[in-house]
Tab-separated table of C-alpha atoms in Angstrom:
chain	number	residue	atom	x	y	z
A	22	MET	CA	15.981	14.423	-3.120
A	23	THR	CA	14.761	17.891	-1.542
A	24	SER	CA	16.381	20.988	-2.024
A	25	MET	CA	16.198	21.839	1.703
A	26	SER	CA	15.931	19.675	4.538
A	27	MET	CA	13.733	21.547	6.890
A	28	ALA	CA	12.048	24.609	6.788
A	29	ALA	CA	9.618	27.170	8.507
A	30	GLU	CA	5.965	26.087	7.327
A	31	PRO	CA	5.299	28.008	4.328
A	32	LYS	CA	2.860	30.515	4.031
A	33	GLN	CA	0.491	32.420	1.410
A	34	PHE	CA	2.865	34.319	-0.910
A	35	ASP	CA	6.072	32.531	-0.058
A	36	ALA	CA	8.211	30.490	-2.772
A	37	ALA	CA	6.900	26.998	-2.916
A	38	PRO	CA	9.518	24.818	-1.613
A	39	LEU	CA	10.831	23.070	-4.350
A	40	PHE	CA	11.389	18.871	-4.374
A	41	LYS	CA	11.847	15.927	-6.159
A	42	ALA	CA	9.724	12.797	-5.577
A	43	LEU	CA	8.671	9.607	-6.887
A	44	THR	CA	5.545	9.186	-8.465
A	45	GLN	CA	3.043	6.089	-8.079
A	46	ASP	CA	5.019	4.865	-11.433
A	47	GLY	CA	8.324	5.498	-10.205
A	48	LYS	CA	9.123	8.028	-12.234
A	49	GLU	CA	10.328	11.405	-10.846
A	50	PHE	CA	8.421	14.309	-10.352
A	51	ASP	CA	10.255	17.688	-9.939
A	52	LEU	CA	8.070	20.481	-8.794
A	53	ALA	CA	10.310	23.051	-10.720
A	54	SER	CA	8.865	21.514	-13.822
A	55	ARG	CA	5.578	23.151	-12.947
A	56	LYS	CA	6.708	26.676	-13.520
A	57	ASN	CA	4.328	28.315	-15.945
A	58	SER	CA	1.430	25.934	-14.637
A	59	TRP	CA	-0.912	26.352	-11.806
A	60	THR	CA	-0.385	23.047	-9.146
A	61	VAL	CA	-2.372	21.750	-6.326
A	62	LEU	CA	-0.414	20.012	-3.665
A	63	TYR	CA	-2.791	18.115	-1.490
A	64	PHE	CA	-1.294	16.163	1.564
A	65	TYR	CA	-2.958	13.256	3.350
A	66	PRO	CA	-1.998	10.883	6.002
A	67	LYS	CA	-2.229	7.482	4.515
A	68	ALA	CA	-3.412	5.815	1.296
A	69	GLY	CA	-6.261	3.519	1.818
A	70	THR	CA	-7.823	5.050	4.876
A	71	PRO	CA	-11.538	6.246	4.681
A	72	GLY	CA	-10.754	10.158	4.820
A	73	CYS	CA	-8.065	9.818	1.990
A	74	THR	CA	-9.963	7.338	-0.284
A	75	THR	CA	-13.042	10.120	0.040
A	76	GLN	CA	-10.686	12.965	-0.608
A	77	ALA	CA	-8.612	11.176	-3.621
A	78	CYS	CA	-12.045	10.107	-5.184
A	79	ALA	CA	-13.315	13.637	-5.125
A	80	PHE	CA	-10.300	14.831	-6.778
A	81	ARG	CA	-10.583	12.124	-9.169
A	82	ASP	CA	-14.110	13.126	-9.921
A	83	SER	CA	-13.548	16.748	-10.226
A	84	ILE	CA	-10.311	16.626	-12.018
A	85	GLU	CA	-11.759	18.121	-15.364
A	86	GLN	CA	-13.208	21.282	-13.640
A	87	ILE	CA	-9.531	21.712	-12.053
A	88	ARG	CA	-7.841	21.098	-15.527
A	89	GLN	CA	-10.139	23.361	-16.937
A	90	GLN	CA	-8.666	26.057	-14.735
A	91	GLY	CA	-5.079	25.196	-15.916
A	92	ALA	CA	-4.210	23.240	-13.220
A	93	GLU	CA	-3.005	19.736	-12.205
A	94	VAL	CA	-3.264	17.656	-8.954
A	95	TYR	CA	-0.688	16.075	-6.958
A	96	GLY	CA	-1.408	14.009	-3.796
A	97	VAL	CA	1.522	13.761	-1.248
A	98	SER	CA	1.749	11.160	1.585
A	99	ALA	CA	4.274	9.298	3.454
A	100	ASP	CA	3.286	6.019	1.734
A	101	THR	CA	5.994	4.239	-0.687
A	102	VAL	CA	5.660	4.105	-4.251
A	103	ALA	CA	4.179	0.497	-4.300
A	104	GLU	CA	1.209	1.691	-1.619
A	105	GLN	CA	0.496	5.006	-3.915
A	106	ALA	CA	0.390	2.467	-7.058
A	107	ALA	CA	-1.856	0.185	-5.089
A	108	PHE	CA	-4.130	3.115	-4.116
A	109	HIS	CA	-3.813	4.665	-7.630
A	110	LYS	CA	-5.066	1.459	-9.235
A	111	ASP	CA	-7.593	0.387	-6.519
A	112	HIS	CA	-9.470	3.625	-6.928
A	113	HIS	CA	-8.907	4.388	-10.817
A	114	LEU	CA	-7.265	7.833	-10.090
A	115	ASN	CA	-6.711	10.241	-12.881
A	116	PHE	CA	-4.018	12.201	-11.504
A	117	THR	CA	-0.498	11.775	-10.215
A	118	LEU	CA	0.227	10.791	-6.497
A	119	LEU	CA	3.774	11.534	-4.888
A	120	ALA	CA	5.371	9.061	-2.558
A	121	ASP	CA	7.562	10.464	0.368
A	122	PRO	CA	8.400	7.633	2.794
A	123	ASP	CA	10.854	9.545	4.438
A	124	SER	CA	8.765	12.360	5.062
A	125	LYS	CA	11.222	14.983	3.625
A	126	VAL	CA	8.606	16.872	1.562
A	127	ILE	CA	5.841	16.505	4.411
A	128	LYS	CA	8.148	18.345	6.697
A	129	MET	CA	9.106	20.969	4.024
A	130	TYR	CA	5.866	21.802	3.996
A	131	GLY	CA	5.109	21.539	7.449
A	132	THR	CA	2.219	18.989	7.423
A	133	LYS	CA	4.236	16.292	9.421
A	134	MET	CA	2.268	14.895	12.395
A	135	GLU	CA	4.376	15.179	15.683
A	136	ASP	CA	5.701	11.988	16.432
A	137	ARG	CA	4.181	9.860	13.372
A	138	ASN	CA	5.527	9.530	9.888
A	139	LEU	CA	2.181	10.869	8.690
A	140	SER	CA	1.293	14.029	6.996
A	141	LYS	CA	-1.619	16.263	8.154
A	142	ARG	CA	-4.590	16.984	5.650
A	143	TRP	CA	-3.548	20.111	3.932
A	144	THR	CA	-3.843	21.475	0.684
A	145	PHE	CA	-1.707	24.286	-1.370
A	146	ILE	CA	-2.385	26.032	-4.475
A	147	ILE	CA	1.251	27.214	-6.132
A	148	ASP	CA	0.972	29.675	-8.978
A	149	PRO	CA	2.587	29.477	-12.074
A	150	GLN	CA	5.728	31.555	-10.854
A	151	LEU	CA	5.806	28.946	-7.890
A	152	ARG	CA	4.551	30.709	-5.182
A	153	ILE	CA	2.038	29.678	-2.729
A	154	ARG	CA	-1.259	31.057	-3.160
A	155	TRP	CA	-3.827	29.628	-1.116
A	156	VAL	CA	-3.142	27.177	1.972
A	157	GLU	CA	-6.220	25.040	3.639
A	158	LYS	CA	-5.465	23.433	6.930
A	159	ASP	CA	-8.859	22.933	7.614
A	160	VAL	CA	-9.631	20.272	4.863
A	161	ASP	CA	-12.772	18.441	4.268
A	162	PRO	CA	-12.026	15.301	2.545
A	163	ALA	CA	-15.302	15.280	0.769
A	164	LEU	CA	-15.247	19.003	-0.299
A	165	ASP	CA	-11.615	20.117	-1.143
A	166	ALA	CA	-11.483	19.407	-4.715
A	167	GLN	CA	-14.434	21.900	-5.324
A	168	ARG	CA	-13.003	24.105	-3.038
A	169	VAL	CA	-9.941	23.948	-4.930
A	170	ALA	CA	-11.486	24.238	-8.240
A	171	THR	CA	-13.443	27.170	-6.663
A	172	GLU	CA	-10.174	29.062	-5.391
A	173	ILE	CA	-8.181	28.435	-8.599
A	174	LYS	CA	-10.728	30.467	-10.439
A	175	LYS	CA	-10.882	33.215	-7.786
A	176	LEU	CA	-6.960	33.474	-7.751
A	177	LYS	CA	-6.973	33.606	-11.553
A	178	SER	CA	-9.352	36.486	-11.896
A	179	GLN	CA	-7.465	38.532	-9.209
């Protein structure tokens, strides 16, 4: 489902690696469809764990601030569609989760933990031309959503 199998870790100003993945509803998501819109991809280790729940709920609670900047949020982990659906429902999430059980997308973005089928907690902001404009590798789950909203605003003013 990905356009490339393994790539070097993408960096700021690189073209965002394009991929297709299934949402928590089992629908296909294609990153290429986000051209002309700001996109936030946040990678997290495991649905339902404390840090991941904190981060997801922070995005849920801040989603309007992010959408006011013309952006949409997508959470990515190695969980299955069913696990993502349960996580989405249990925490009343108001943004899309993407299932990557084979870690194809996780590998493309360089977030895979060594020797584990889990992602590191990294966040990417992708601009309307599908270029990576911001990467955060030192993510605080409770503060990530607010930081993203602030960074998008800064990026749009440049």
